[in-house]
CSV table of C-alpha atoms in Angstrom, one decimal:
chain,number,residue,atom,x,y,z
A,1,MET,CA,41.1,-8.2,-48.0
A,2,ARG,CA,41.4,-4.9,-47.2
A,3,SER,CA,37.8,-4.3,-47.9
A,4,ARG,CA,36.4,-7.4,-46.2
A,5,ARG,CA,38.2,-6.0,-42.5
A,6,PHE,CA,37.1,-2.3,-43.6
A,7,THR,CA,33.1,-3.9,-43.7
A,8,ARG,CA,34.0,-5.6,-40.4
A,9,LEU,CA,35.3,-2.4,-38.4
A,10,THR,CA,32.2,-0.5,-40.1
A,11,ILE,CA,29.5,-2.8,-38.8
A,12,ARG,CA,31.5,-2.6,-35.3
A,13,HIS,CA,31.1,0.9,-35.1
A,14,ALA,CA,27.5,0.7,-36.1
A,15,ALA,CA,26.6,-1.4,-33.9
A,16,VAL,CA,28.4,0.6,-31.3
A,17,ARG,CA,26.8,3.5,-32.3
A,18,CYS,CA,22.8,2.1,-32.2
A,19,ALA,CA,23.7,0.2,-29.1
A,20,SER,CA,25.0,3.2,-27.4
A,21,LEU,CA,22.1,5.2,-29.1
A,22,MET,CA,19.7,3.0,-27.4
A,23,ALA,CA,20.8,3.1,-24.0
A,24,LEU,CA,20.1,7.1,-24.3
A,25,CYS,CA,17.0,6.0,-25.6
A,26,LEU,CA,16.2,4.0,-22.9
A,27,THR,CA,18.0,6.2,-20.0
A,28,ALA,CA,15.6,9.6,-21.1
A,29,THR,CA,13.0,7.5,-20.9
A,30,ALA,CA,13.4,5.9,-17.5
A,31,HIS,CA,14.4,9.7,-16.5
A,32,ALA,CA,11.3,11.4,-18.0
A,33,GLU,CA,8.8,8.3,-16.5
A,34,GLU,CA,7.0,9.9,-13.2
A,35,PRO,CA,7.8,8.5,-9.7
A,36,LEU,CA,5.7,5.6,-8.7
A,37,SER,CA,2.6,6.3,-6.1
A,38,ALA,CA,2.2,3.2,-3.6
A,39,ASP,CA,-0.6,2.9,-2.0
A,40,ARG,CA,1.4,2.7,1.5
A,41,PRO,CA,2.6,3.5,4.1
A,42,ASP,CA,-0.7,5.5,5.2
A,43,PHE,CA,-4.0,4.0,5.5
A,44,VAL,CA,-6.3,6.1,2.8
A,45,GLU,CA,-5.4,4.6,-0.5
A,46,SER,CA,-3.5,6.7,-3.4
A,47,SER,CA,-5.7,7.5,-6.3
A,48,SER,CA,-4.0,6.4,-9.2
A,49,VAL,CA,-2.7,3.4,-10.9
A,50,VAL,CA,0.6,1.3,-12.0
A,51,GLY,CA,0.0,1.6,-15.8
A,52,LYS,CA,-0.9,-1.2,-18.3
A,53,GLY,CA,1.6,-4.0,-18.3
A,54,ARG,CA,3.3,-2.6,-15.1
A,55,PHE,CA,4.0,-4.7,-11.8
A,56,GLN,CA,4.1,-3.3,-8.4
A,57,LEU,CA,4.8,-5.1,-4.9
A,58,GLU,CA,4.6,-3.5,-1.5
A,59,THR,CA,5.3,-5.2,1.2
A,60,GLY,CA,6.1,-5.0,4.7
A,61,PHE,CA,6.6,-5.5,8.4
A,62,THR,CA,4.5,-4.2,11.2
A,63,SER,CA,4.0,-4.6,15.3
A,64,GLU,CA,1.0,-3.7,16.7
A,65,HIS,CA,0.6,-4.0,20.7
A,66,HIS,CA,-2.7,-3.0,22.7
A,67,LYS,CA,-3.4,-4.0,26.5
A,68,ALA,CA,-7.1,-4.6,27.2
A,69,ASP,CA,-9.4,-6.5,29.9
A,70,GLY,CA,-6.0,-7.6,31.5
A,71,VAL,CA,-4.5,-9.1,28.6
A,72,LYS,CA,-1.3,-8.0,26.8
A,73,GLU,CA,-0.9,-8.6,23.4
A,74,ARG,CA,1.3,-7.9,20.2
A,75,ALA,CA,0.7,-8.6,16.7
A,76,THR,CA,2.9,-9.1,13.8
A,77,SER,CA,2.5,-9.1,9.9
A,78,THR,CA,4.1,-8.8,6.7
A,79,PRO,CA,1.2,-6.7,5.1
A,80,THR,CA,2.4,-7.5,1.2
A,81,LEU,CA,0.0,-6.0,-2.4
A,82,LEU,CA,0.5,-6.7,-5.4
A,83,ARG,CA,-0.6,-4.5,-8.4
A,84,PHE,CA,-1.0,-5.3,-12.0
A,85,GLY,CA,-2.1,-2.7,-14.8
A,86,LEU,CA,-4.7,-3.6,-16.5
A,87,SER,CA,-4.9,-0.5,-18.4
A,88,ASP,CA,-4.0,2.8,-17.9
A,89,SER,CA,-7.2,3.6,-15.6
A,90,LEU,CA,-7.8,0.0,-14.0
A,91,GLU,CA,-5.5,-2.2,-12.3
A,92,PHE,CA,-5.8,-6.1,-10.6
A,93,ARG,CA,-4.9,-6.1,-7.1
A,94,VAL,CA,-3.9,-9.4,-5.0
A,95,SER,CA,-3.1,-8.5,-1.0
A,96,SER,CA,-3.0,-10.1,2.2
A,97,ASP,CA,-1.3,-9.6,5.8
A,98,GLY,CA,1.3,-12.0,5.2
A,99,ILE,CA,3.0,-14.1,7.5
A,100,LEU,CA,1.0,-13.6,11.5
A,101,ARG,CA,1.9,-13.8,15.0
A,102,LEU,CA,-0.5,-13.3,17.7
A,103,ARG,CA,1.0,-13.5,21.6
A,104,SER,CA,-1.3,-12.8,24.0
A,105,GLU,CA,-0.3,-12.4,28.0
A,106,ASP,CA,-2.9,-12.4,30.7
A,107,THR,CA,-1.6,-10.6,33.8
A,108,ALA,CA,-3.5,-11.7,36.3
A,109,THR,CA,-2.5,-15.5,35.4
A,110,GLY,CA,0.9,-14.9,33.8
A,111,ILE,CA,-0.5,-17.6,31.3
A,112,THR,CA,0.8,-17.1,27.7
A,113,THR,CA,-0.5,-18.2,24.4
A,114,ARG,CA,1.2,-17.7,20.8
A,115,GLU,CA,-0.8,-18.2,17.3
A,116,ARG,CA,1.1,-18.1,14.0
A,117,GLY,CA,0.0,-18.8,10.4
A,118,TYR,CA,-1.4,-16.7,7.5
A,119,GLY,CA,-3.5,-14.0,6.5
A,120,ASP,CA,-6.8,-14.2,4.4
A,121,LEU,CA,-6.1,-13.5,0.3
A,122,ASN,CA,-7.5,-10.3,-0.9
A,123,LEU,CA,-8.3,-9.7,-4.8
A,124,GLY,CA,-9.7,-6.0,-5.6
A,125,ILE,CA,-9.2,-4.0,-8.5
A,126,LYS,CA,-9.0,-0.6,-8.4
A,127,TRP,CA,-10.8,2.1,-11.1
A,128,ASN,CA,-8.7,5.4,-11.6
A,129,THR,CA,-11.9,7.9,-12.7
A,130,HIS,CA,-10.2,11.2,-13.0
A,131,GLU,CA,-6.8,12.8,-12.6
A,132,GLY,CA,-6.5,16.0,-10.5
A,133,ASP,CA,-5.4,19.5,-11.9
A,134,ALA,CA,-3.8,21.8,-9.1
A,135,ALA,CA,-4.8,24.7,-11.2
A,136,SER,CA,-8.4,23.8,-11.0
A,137,SER,CA,-8.6,22.5,-7.7
A,138,THR,CA,-10.2,19.3,-9.1
A,139,PRO,CA,-9.2,16.2,-7.2
A,140,ALA,CA,-7.7,13.0,-8.7
A,141,MET,CA,-10.0,10.5,-8.0
A,142,ALA,CA,-10.5,6.4,-8.0
A,143,TRP,CA,-13.0,3.2,-6.9
A,144,LEU,CA,-11.5,0.2,-4.9
A,145,LEU,CA,-13.6,-3.0,-4.9
A,146,HIS,CA,-12.1,-6.0,-3.0
A,147,ALA,CA,-13.2,-8.6,-1.2
A,148,ASP,CA,-11.2,-10.4,1.2
A,149,LEU,CA,-11.4,-14.2,0.9
A,150,GLU,CA,-11.3,-17.3,3.8
A,151,THR,CA,-8.3,-18.8,2.9
A,152,GLY,CA,-6.0,-18.1,6.0
A,153,SER,CA,-4.5,-19.8,8.7
A,154,ARG,CA,-7.7,-21.1,11.1
A,155,ALA,CA,-6.2,-18.7,14.1
A,156,PHE,CA,-6.4,-15.7,11.8
A,157,ARG,CA,-9.3,-16.4,9.3
A,158,GLY,CA,-12.4,-14.5,8.6
A,159,ASP,CA,-15.8,-15.6,7.4
A,160,GLY,CA,-16.8,-16.4,3.8
A,161,VAL,CA,-16.6,-13.7,2.0
A,162,ARG,CA,-15.9,-10.1,2.7
A,163,PRO,CA,-16.7,-7.1,0.3
A,164,SER,CA,-15.6,-3.7,0.7
A,165,LEU,CA,-16.1,-0.3,-1.6
A,166,ARG,CA,-13.8,2.8,-1.6
A,167,PHE,CA,-13.8,6.1,-2.8
A,168,VAL,CA,-11.0,8.1,-2.9
A,169,ALA,CA,-10.0,11.7,-4.0
A,170,GLU,CA,-6.5,13.1,-3.2
A,171,TRP,CA,-6.0,17.3,-3.8
A,172,ALA,CA,-2.5,18.4,-4.7
A,173,LEU,CA,-2.4,22.1,-3.1
A,174,PRO,CA,0.5,24.7,-3.3
A,175,ASN,CA,4.0,24.6,-1.0
A,176,ASP,CA,4.0,20.6,-2.5
A,177,TRP,CA,1.2,20.3,0.3
A,178,SER,CA,-1.9,17.5,-0.5
A,179,VAL,CA,-5.0,16.3,1.2
A,180,GLY,CA,-6.7,13.1,0.4
A,181,VAL,CA,-10.1,11.6,1.9
A,182,MET,CA,-11.3,7.8,2.0
A,183,PRO,CA,-14.6,7.2,3.0
A,184,GLY,CA,-16.2,3.5,2.3
A,185,ILE,CA,-18.2,0.6,3.5
A,186,PHE,CA,-17.7,-3.0,4.1
A,187,ALA,CA,-19.5,-6.2,5.0
A,188,ASP,CA,-18.5,-8.4,7.8
A,189,LYS,CA,-19.5,-11.4,10.3
A,190,ASN,CA,-19.5,-11.0,13.6
A,191,GLN,CA,-18.4,-13.1,16.3
A,192,ASP,CA,-22.2,-14.8,16.4
A,193,GLY,CA,-21.9,-15.1,12.7
A,194,ASP,CA,-24.2,-12.4,11.9
A,195,ARG,CA,-23.3,-10.5,8.8
A,196,TYR,CA,-23.4,-6.7,9.4
A,197,VAL,CA,-22.3,-3.2,7.1
A,198,GLY,CA,-19.8,-1.1,8.7
A,199,GLY,CA,-18.0,2.2,7.4
A,200,ILE,CA,-14.6,3.5,6.4
A,201,ALA,CA,-13.3,6.9,7.0
A,202,ALA,CA,-10.2,8.6,6.7
A,203,ILE,CA,-8.4,11.8,5.6
A,204,THR,CA,-4.3,12.5,5.4
A,205,VAL,CA,-2.6,15.8,4.9
A,206,GLY,CA,1.2,15.3,2.9
A,207,LYS,CA,3.9,17.6,2.7
A,208,SER,CA,6.4,16.9,0.0
A,209,TRP,CA,9.6,18.4,1.3
A,210,THR,CA,11.9,17.3,-1.9
A,211,ASP,CA,11.1,15.2,-4.8
A,212,ARG,CA,11.8,12.1,-3.1
A,213,PHE,CA,11.1,12.9,0.6
A,214,ARG,CA,7.5,13.2,1.7
A,215,THR,CA,5.5,13.2,5.0
A,216,TYR,CA,2.2,13.2,6.5
A,217,VAL,CA,-0.5,12.6,9.4
A,218,GLU,CA,-3.6,10.8,9.5
A,219,LEU,CA,-6.7,10.3,10.8
A,220,ALA,CA,-8.1,6.7,9.7
A,221,GLY,CA,-11.1,5.1,10.6
A,222,GLN,CA,-10.3,1.7,9.6
A,223,GLN,CA,-13.6,0.2,11.1
A,224,LEU,CA,-16.8,2.3,12.3
A,225,ALA,CA,-19.4,-0.3,13.5
A,226,SER,CA,-21.3,-0.7,16.5
A,227,ARG,CA,-20.3,-2.1,20.0
A,228,LYS,CA,-21.7,-5.6,18.9
A,229,ASN,CA,-19.9,-5.6,15.9
A,230,GLY,CA,-16.5,-5.2,16.6
A,231,GLY,CA,-16.7,-1.1,17.9
A,232,ASN,CA,-14.9,1.7,15.8
A,233,ILE,CA,-11.1,1.2,15.2
A,234,VAL,CA,-9.8,4.9,14.5
A,235,THR,CA,-6.0,5.8,14.3
A,236,TRP,CA,-4.0,8.4,14.5
A,237,ASP,CA,-0.7,8.0,12.1
A,238,THR,CA,2.2,9.4,10.4
A,239,GLY,CA,5.0,9.0,8.6
A,240,ALA,CA,7.1,9.4,6.4
A,241,THR,CA,8.1,7.9,2.6
A,242,TYR,CA,11.7,8.6,0.6
A,243,LEU,CA,12.3,7.7,-3.4
A,244,ILE,CA,15.1,5.8,-3.6
A,245,THR,CA,15.2,5.9,-7.7
A,246,ASN,CA,11.8,6.4,-9.8
A,247,ASP,CA,11.0,2.6,-8.8
A,248,VAL,CA,11.9,1.9,-5.3
A,249,GLN,CA,10.5,3.4,-2.2
A,250,VAL,CA,11.1,3.0,1.4
A,251,ASP,CA,8.4,4.2,4.2
A,252,ILE,CA,7.8,4.3,8.0
A,253,GLY,CA,4.7,4.8,9.6
A,254,LEU,CA,3.7,5.2,13.5
A,255,ALA,CA,0.3,5.1,15.1
A,256,TRP,CA,-1.4,5.5,18.1
A,257,ALA,CA,-5.4,4.8,19.3
A,258,ALA,CA,-8.0,7.0,18.7
A,259,THR,CA,-10.8,4.7,19.6
A,260,LYS,CA,-10.6,2.1,22.5
A,261,ASN,CA,-10.5,-1.0,20.5
A,262,ALA,CA,-7.9,0.3,18.0
A,263,PRO,CA,-4.3,-0.8,18.7
A,264,ASP,CA,-2.3,1.1,21.4
A,265,PHE,CA,0.1,1.9,19.2
A,266,ALA,CA,1.6,0.4,16.2
A,267,TRP,CA,4.9,0.9,13.7
A,268,GLY,CA,5.5,-0.6,10.6
A,269,VAL,CA,8.5,-0.2,8.1
A,270,GLY,CA,8.1,-0.8,4.3
A,271,LEU,CA,9.1,-0.9,0.4
A,272,ALA,CA,7.8,-0.3,-2.7
A,273,VAL,CA,8.8,-1.5,-6.4
A,274,ARG,CA,7.7,-0.6,-9.2
A,275,PHE,CA,8.4,-3.3,-12.8
């Protein structure tokens, strides 16, 4: 009887020790993991991928205000991006502008119209080709290939498949500064149904004030095209991110028009979570 009790206690103590050891290992692993790198809230994408077998959800709320030709517009959206790591250098991406609402007011007549619906679905891949090296001033680099699909509500649906290709390069600079650039091209259709090719060009400068708090300023050429094809949409952006944990980040972003066709003002808040 005494022997059996001793055996049970020994097994129980061994199990507790094993569980404690596993918990310590998991804790050490969690603390050792690098903080997540999100593609939001700035326009320039990050060069990093989420890692093999990992999911990352990035979502938020955005409000845009614009007035032109006697019409005042206010648009809201819930941009959402889901990233899944296919390998340590490649990820699959699904994104959308989410729930969209547009309020338009004709200042001359006072007539107001409202549209509600869902944005088109976007599928893509990101390929991280180089890891950065601050010592040799080598940038981290990645390619992004995306395609917008004609899947949204009628009021917000695009015309056909619209592909885009972007290249990202990020430099880590002294004193926790960083610079990122993102040139690219895209194909779309104008209001006449004619297909055209436009450009993308953006640069962002960031500063990490602590291990968790970062700010940035940015010049974002989201669309570079002729007037017939929608004109240039360029904004001045700024914002901040804060890491609650290595797997959870919150953010805020502000934008002002740098060209006539861009929204006069926009703001947004967001969340990124890695699983």
